[in-house]
mmCIF file with all atom_site columns, C-alpha atoms in Angstrom:
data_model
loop_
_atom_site.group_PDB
_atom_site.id
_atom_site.type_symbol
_atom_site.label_atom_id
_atom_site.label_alt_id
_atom_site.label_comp_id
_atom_site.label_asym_id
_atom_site.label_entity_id
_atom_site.label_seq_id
_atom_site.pdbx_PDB_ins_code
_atom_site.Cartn_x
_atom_site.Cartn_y
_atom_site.Cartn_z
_atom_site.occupancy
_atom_site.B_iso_or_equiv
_atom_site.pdbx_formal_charge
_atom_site.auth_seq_id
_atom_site.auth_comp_id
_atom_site.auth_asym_id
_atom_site.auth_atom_id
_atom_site.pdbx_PDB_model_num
ATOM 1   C CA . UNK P 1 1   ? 13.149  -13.174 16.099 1.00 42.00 ? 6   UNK P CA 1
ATOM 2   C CA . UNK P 1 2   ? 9.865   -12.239 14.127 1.00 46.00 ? 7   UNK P CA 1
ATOM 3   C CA . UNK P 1 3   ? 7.801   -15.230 12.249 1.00 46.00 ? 8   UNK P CA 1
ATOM 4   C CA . UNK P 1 4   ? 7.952   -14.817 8.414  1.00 50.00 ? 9   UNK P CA 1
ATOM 5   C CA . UNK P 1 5   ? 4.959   -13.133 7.491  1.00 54.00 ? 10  UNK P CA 1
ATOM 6   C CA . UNK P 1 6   ? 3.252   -16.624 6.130  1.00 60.00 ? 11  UNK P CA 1
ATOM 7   C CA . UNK P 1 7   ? 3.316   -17.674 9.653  1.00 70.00 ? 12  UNK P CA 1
ATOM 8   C CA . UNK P 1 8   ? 2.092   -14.463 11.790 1.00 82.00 ? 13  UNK P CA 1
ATOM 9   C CA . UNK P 1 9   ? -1.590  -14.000 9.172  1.00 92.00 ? 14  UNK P CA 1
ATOM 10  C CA . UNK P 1 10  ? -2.398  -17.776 10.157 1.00 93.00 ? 15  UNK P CA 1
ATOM 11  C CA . UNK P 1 11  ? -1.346  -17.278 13.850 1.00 91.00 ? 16  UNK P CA 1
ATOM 12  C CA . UNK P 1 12  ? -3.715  -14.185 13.915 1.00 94.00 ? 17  UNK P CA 1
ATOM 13  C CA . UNK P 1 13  ? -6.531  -14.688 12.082 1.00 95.00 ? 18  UNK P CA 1
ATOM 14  C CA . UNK P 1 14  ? -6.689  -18.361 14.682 1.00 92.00 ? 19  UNK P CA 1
ATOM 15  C CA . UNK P 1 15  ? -6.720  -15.887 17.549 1.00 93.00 ? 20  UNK P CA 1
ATOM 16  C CA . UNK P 1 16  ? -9.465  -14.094 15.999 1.00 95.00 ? 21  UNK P CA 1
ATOM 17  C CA . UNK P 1 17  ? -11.460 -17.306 15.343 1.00 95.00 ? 22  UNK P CA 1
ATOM 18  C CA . UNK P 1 18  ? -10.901 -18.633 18.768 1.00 92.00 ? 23  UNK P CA 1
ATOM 19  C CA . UNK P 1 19  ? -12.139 -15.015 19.955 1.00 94.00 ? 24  UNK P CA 1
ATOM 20  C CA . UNK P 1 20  ? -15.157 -15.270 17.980 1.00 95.00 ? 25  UNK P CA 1
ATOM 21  C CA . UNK P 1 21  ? -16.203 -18.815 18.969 1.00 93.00 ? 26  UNK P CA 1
ATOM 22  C CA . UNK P 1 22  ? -15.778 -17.667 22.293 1.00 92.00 ? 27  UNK P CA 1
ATOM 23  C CA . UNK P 1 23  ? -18.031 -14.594 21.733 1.00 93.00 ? 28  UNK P CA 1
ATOM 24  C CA . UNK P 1 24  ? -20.665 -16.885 19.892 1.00 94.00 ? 29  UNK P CA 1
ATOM 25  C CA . UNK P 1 25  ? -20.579 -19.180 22.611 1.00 92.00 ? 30  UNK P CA 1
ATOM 26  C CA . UNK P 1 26  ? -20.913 -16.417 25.969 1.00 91.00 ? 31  UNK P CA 1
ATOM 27  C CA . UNK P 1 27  ? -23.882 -14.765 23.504 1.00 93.00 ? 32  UNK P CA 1
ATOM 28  C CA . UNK P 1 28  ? -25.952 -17.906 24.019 1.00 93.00 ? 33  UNK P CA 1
ATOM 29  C CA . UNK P 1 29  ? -25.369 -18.402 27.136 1.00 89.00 ? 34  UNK P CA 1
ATOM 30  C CA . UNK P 1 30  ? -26.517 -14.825 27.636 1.00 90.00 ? 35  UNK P CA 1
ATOM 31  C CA . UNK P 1 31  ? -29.387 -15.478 25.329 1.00 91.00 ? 36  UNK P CA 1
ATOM 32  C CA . UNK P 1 32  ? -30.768 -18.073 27.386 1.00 89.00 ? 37  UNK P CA 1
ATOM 33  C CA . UNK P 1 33  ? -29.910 -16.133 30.916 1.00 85.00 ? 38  UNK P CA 1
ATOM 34  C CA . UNK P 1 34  ? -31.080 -12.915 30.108 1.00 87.00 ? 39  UNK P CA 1
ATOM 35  C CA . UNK P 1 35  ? -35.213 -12.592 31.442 1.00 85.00 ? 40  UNK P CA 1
ATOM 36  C CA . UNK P 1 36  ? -35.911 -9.689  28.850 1.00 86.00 ? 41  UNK P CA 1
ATOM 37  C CA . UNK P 1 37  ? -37.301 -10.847 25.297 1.00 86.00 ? 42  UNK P CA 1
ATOM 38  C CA . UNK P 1 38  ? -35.334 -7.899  23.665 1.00 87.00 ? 43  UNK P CA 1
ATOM 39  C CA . UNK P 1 39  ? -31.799 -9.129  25.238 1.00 90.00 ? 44  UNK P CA 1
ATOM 40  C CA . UNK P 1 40  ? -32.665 -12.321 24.352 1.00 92.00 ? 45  UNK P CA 1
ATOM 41  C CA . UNK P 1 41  ? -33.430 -11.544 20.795 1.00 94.00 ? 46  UNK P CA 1
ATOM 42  C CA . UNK P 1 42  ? -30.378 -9.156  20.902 1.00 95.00 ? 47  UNK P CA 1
ATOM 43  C CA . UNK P 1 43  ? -27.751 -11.394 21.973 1.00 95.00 ? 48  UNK P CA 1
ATOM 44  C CA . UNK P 1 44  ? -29.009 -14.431 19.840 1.00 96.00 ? 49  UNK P CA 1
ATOM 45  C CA . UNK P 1 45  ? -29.020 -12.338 16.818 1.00 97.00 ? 50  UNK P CA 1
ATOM 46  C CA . UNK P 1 46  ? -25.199 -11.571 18.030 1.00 96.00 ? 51  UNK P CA 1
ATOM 47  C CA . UNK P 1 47  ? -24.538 -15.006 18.795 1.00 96.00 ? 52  UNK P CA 1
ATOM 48  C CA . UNK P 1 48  ? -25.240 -15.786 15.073 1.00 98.00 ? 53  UNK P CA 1
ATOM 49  C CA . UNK P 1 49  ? -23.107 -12.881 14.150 1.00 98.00 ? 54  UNK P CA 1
ATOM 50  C CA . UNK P 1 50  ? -20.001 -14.062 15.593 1.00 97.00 ? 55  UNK P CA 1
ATOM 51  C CA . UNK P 1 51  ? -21.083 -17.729 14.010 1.00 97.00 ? 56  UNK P CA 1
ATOM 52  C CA . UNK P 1 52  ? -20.916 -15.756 10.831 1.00 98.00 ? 57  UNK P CA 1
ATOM 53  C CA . UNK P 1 53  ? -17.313 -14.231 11.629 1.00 98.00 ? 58  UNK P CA 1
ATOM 54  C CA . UNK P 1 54  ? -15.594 -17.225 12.641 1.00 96.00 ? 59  UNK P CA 1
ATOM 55  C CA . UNK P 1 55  ? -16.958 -19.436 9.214  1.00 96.00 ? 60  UNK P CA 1
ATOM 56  C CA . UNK P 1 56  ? -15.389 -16.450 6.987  1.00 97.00 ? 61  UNK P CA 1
ATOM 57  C CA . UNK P 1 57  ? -12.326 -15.996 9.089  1.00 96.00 ? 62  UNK P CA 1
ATOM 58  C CA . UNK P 1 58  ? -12.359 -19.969 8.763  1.00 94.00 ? 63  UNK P CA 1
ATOM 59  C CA . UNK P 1 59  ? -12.725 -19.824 5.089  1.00 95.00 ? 64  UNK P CA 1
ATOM 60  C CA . UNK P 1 60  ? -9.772  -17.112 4.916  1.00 95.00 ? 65  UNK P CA 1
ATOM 61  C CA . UNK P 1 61  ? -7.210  -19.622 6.808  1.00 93.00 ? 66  UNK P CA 1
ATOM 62  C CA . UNK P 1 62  ? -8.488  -22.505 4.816  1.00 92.00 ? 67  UNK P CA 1
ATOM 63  C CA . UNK P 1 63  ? -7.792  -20.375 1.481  1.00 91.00 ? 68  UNK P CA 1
ATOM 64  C CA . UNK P 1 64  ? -4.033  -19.933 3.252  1.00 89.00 ? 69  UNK P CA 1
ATOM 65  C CA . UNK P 1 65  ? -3.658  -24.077 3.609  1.00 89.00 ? 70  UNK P CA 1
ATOM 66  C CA . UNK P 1 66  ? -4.136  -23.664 7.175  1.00 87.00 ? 71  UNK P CA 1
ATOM 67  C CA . UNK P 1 67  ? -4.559  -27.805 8.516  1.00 83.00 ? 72  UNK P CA 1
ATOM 68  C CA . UNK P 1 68  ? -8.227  -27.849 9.784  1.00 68.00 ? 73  UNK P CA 1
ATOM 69  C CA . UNK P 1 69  ? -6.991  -29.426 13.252 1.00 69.00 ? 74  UNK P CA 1
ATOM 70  C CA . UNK P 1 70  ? -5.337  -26.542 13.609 1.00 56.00 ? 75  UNK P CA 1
ATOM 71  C CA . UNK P 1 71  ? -8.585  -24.779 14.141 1.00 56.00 ? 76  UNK P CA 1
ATOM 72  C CA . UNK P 1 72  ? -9.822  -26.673 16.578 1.00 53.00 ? 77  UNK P CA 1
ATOM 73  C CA . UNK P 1 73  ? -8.133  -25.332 19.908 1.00 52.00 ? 78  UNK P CA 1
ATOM 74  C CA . UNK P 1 74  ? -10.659 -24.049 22.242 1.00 51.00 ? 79  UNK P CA 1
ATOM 75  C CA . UNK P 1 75  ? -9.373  -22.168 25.201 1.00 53.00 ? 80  UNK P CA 1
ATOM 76  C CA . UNK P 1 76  ? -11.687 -19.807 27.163 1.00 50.00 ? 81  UNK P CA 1
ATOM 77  C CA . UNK P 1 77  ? -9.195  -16.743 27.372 1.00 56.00 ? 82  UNK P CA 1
ATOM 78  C CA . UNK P 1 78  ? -11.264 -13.854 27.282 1.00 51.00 ? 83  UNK P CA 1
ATOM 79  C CA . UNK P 1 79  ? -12.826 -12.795 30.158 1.00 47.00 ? 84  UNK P CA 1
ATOM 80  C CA . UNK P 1 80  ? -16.406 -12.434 30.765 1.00 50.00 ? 85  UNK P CA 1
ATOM 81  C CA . UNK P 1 81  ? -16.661 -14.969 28.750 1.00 55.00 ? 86  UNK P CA 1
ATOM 82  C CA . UNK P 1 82  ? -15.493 -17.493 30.623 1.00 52.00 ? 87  UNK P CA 1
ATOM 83  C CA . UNK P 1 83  ? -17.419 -15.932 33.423 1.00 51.00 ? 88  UNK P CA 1
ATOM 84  C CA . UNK P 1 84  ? -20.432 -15.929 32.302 1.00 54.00 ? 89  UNK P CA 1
ATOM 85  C CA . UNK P 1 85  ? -20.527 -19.595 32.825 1.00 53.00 ? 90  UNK P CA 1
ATOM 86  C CA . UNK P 1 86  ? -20.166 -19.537 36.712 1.00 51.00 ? 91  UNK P CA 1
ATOM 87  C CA . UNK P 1 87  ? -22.925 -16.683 37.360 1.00 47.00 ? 92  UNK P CA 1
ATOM 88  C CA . UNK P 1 88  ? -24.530 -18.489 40.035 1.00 51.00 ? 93  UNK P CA 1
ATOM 89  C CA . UNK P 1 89  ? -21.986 -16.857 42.619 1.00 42.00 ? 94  UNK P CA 1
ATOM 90  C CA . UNK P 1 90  ? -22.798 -13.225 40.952 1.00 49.00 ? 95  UNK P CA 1
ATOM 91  C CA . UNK P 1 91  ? -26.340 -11.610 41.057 1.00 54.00 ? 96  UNK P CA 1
ATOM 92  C CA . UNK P 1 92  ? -28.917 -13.102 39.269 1.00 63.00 ? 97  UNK P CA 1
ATOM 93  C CA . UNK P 1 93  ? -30.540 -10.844 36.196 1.00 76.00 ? 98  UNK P CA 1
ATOM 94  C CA . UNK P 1 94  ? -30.118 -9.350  33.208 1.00 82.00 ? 99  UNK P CA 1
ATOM 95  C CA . UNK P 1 95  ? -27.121 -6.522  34.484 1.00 81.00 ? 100 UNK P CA 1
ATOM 96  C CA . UNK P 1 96  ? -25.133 -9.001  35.290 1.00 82.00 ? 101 UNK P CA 1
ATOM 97  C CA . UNK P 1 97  ? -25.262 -10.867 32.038 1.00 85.00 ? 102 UNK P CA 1
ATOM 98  C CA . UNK P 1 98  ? -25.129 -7.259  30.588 1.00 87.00 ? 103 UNK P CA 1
ATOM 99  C CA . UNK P 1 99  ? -21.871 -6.691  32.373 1.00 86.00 ? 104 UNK P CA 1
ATOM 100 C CA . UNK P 1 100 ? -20.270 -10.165 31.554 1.00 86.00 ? 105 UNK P CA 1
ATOM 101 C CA . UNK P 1 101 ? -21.375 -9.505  27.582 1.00 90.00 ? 106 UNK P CA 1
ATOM 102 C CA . UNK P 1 102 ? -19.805 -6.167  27.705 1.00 90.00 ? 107 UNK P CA 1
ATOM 103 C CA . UNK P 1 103 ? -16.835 -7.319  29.680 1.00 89.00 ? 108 UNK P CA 1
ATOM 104 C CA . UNK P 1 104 ? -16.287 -10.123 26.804 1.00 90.00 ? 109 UNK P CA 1
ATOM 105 C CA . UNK P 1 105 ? -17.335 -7.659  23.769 1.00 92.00 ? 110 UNK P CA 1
ATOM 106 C CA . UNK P 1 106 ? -14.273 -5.447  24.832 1.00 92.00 ? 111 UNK P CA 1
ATOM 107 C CA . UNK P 1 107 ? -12.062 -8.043  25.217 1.00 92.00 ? 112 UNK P CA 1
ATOM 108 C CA . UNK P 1 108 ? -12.568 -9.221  21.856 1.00 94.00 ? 113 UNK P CA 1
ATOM 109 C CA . UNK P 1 109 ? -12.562 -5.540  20.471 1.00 96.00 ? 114 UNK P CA 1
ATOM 110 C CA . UNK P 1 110 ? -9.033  -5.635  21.871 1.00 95.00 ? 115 UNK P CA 1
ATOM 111 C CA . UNK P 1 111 ? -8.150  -8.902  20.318 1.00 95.00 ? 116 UNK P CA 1
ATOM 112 C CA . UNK P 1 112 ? -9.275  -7.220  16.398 1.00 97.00 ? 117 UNK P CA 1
ATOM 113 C CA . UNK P 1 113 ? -7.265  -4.196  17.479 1.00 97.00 ? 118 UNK P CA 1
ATOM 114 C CA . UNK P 1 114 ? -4.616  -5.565  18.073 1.00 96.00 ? 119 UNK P CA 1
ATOM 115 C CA . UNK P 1 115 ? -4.739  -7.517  14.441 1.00 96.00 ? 120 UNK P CA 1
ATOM 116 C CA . UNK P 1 116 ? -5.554  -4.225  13.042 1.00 97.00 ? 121 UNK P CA 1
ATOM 117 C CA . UNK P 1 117 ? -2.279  -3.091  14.587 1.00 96.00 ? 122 UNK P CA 1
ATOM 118 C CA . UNK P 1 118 ? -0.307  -6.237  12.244 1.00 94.00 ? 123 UNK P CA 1
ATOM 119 C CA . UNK P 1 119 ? 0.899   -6.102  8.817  1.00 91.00 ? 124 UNK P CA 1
ATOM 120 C CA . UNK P 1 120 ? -2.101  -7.988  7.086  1.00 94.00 ? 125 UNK P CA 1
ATOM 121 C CA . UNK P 1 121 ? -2.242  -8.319  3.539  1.00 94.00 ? 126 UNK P CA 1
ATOM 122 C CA . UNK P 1 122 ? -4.753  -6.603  1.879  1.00 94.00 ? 127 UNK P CA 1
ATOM 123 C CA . UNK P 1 123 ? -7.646  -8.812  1.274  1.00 92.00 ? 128 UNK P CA 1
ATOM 124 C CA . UNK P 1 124 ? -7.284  -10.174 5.048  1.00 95.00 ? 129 UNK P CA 1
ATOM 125 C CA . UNK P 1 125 ? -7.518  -6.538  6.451  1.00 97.00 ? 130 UNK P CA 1
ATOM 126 C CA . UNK P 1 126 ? -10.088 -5.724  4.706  1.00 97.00 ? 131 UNK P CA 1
ATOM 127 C CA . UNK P 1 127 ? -11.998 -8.585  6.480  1.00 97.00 ? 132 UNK P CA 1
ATOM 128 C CA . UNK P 1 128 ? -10.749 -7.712  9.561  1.00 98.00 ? 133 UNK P CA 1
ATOM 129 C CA . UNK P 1 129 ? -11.470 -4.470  9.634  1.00 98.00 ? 134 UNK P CA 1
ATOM 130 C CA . UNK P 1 130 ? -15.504 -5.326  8.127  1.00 98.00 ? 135 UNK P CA 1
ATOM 131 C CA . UNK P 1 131 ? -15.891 -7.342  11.440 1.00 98.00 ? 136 UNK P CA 1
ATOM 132 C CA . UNK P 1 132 ? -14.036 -5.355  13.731 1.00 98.00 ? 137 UNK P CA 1
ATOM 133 C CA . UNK P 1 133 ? -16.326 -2.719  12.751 1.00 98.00 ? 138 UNK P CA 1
ATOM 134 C CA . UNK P 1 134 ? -19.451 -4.461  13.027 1.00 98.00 ? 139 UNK P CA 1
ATOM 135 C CA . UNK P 1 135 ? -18.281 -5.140  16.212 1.00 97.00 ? 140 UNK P CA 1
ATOM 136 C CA . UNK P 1 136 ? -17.726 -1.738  17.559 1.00 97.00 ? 141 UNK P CA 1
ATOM 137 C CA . UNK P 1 137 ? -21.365 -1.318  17.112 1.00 97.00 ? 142 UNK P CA 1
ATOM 138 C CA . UNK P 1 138 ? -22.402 -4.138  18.673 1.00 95.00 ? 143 UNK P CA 1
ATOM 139 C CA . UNK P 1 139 ? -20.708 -3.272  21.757 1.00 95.00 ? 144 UNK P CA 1
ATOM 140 C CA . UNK P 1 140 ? -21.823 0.338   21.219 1.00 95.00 ? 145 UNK P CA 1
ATOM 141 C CA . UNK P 1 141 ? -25.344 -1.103  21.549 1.00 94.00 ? 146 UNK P CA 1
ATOM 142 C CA . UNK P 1 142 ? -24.941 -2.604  24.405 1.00 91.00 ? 147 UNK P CA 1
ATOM 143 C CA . UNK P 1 143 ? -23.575 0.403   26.069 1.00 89.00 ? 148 UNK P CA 1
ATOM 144 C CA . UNK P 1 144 ? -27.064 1.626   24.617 1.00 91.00 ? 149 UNK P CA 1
ATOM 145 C CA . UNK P 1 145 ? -28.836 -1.127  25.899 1.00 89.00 ? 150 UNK P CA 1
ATOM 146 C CA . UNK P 1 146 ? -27.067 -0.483  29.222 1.00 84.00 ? 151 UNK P CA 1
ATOM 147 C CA . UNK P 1 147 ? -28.187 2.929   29.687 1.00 86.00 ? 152 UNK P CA 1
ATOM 148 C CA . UNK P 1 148 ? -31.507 2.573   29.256 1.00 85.00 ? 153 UNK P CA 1
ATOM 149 C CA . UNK P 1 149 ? -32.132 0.068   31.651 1.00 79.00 ? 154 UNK P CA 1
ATOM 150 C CA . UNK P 1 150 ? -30.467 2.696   33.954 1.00 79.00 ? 155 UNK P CA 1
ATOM 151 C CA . UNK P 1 151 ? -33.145 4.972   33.233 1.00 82.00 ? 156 UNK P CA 1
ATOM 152 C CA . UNK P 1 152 ? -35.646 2.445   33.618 1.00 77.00 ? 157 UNK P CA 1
ATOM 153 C CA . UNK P 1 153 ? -34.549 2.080   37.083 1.00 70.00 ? 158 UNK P CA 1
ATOM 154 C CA . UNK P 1 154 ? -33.113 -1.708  36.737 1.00 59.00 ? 159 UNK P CA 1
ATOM 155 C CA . UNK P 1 155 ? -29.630 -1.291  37.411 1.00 49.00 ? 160 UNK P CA 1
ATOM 156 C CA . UNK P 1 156 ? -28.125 -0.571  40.430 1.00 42.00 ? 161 UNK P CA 1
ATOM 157 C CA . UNK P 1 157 ? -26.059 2.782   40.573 1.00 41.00 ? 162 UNK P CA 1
#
């Protein structure tokens, strides 16, 4: 039996702050492990990104009545994420970081596309669709970032 649709907006937009304090939370980790100043300034500038996401997607379930304990469930679930944590068993450096970020990044993409794929009211869409956007690129500049440390010869093939 489907939930009424009052039920499945909250339900999603929770999954899609979970995913984004997840996100914020691997992208400082990353910060802080990656040796290059620009990945470091990259992923703490998308750290504060996701920050941003998860306050308005907050704001949006507190604006449906949504009880605020109810927000508070965290659960590492995406991976490279959750992996990120434990990179002492996985080469040391910045690809490997690079590799957990973009591991998590598509995860998450798949957790806004698969919102995207609900029956949202308007207004919530619209947000979802803003962030899953500015997300895309995100992850499309990592891919970015990716290949040019290719070219400059710091990745393995």
């Amino acid at each position: 039996m489907a939930l009424p649709q009052q039920e499945v907006t909250p339900t999603i937009l929770s999954n899609l702050l979970e995913t984004c304090r997840e996100s914020e939370a691997g992208l400082r980790r990353a910060a802080v492990r990656s040796k290059k100043h620009g990945l470091k300034e990259f992923f703490g500038a998308e750290s504060l990104q996701q920050a941003l996401f998860a306050a308005e997607l907050e704001l949006e379930l507190k604006k449906l009545g949504v009880p605020m304990k109810r927000l508070t469930r965290p659960r590492a679930k995406l991976r490279g994420w959750k992996e990120i944590r434990g990179t002492r068993l996985l080469p040391a450096g910045d690809q490997t970081v690079l590799f957990l970020c973009e591991w998590g990044e598509r995860a998450a993409l798949g957790e806004y596309l698969a919102a995207l794929r609900s029956d949202l009211p308007a207004s919530v869409r619209e947000l979802v669709e803003g962030q899953y956007s500015q997300l895309r690129e995100a992850y499309t500049r990592l891919d970015q970032i990716r290949e040019q440390l290719r070219s400059d010869g710091q990745e393995p093939r």
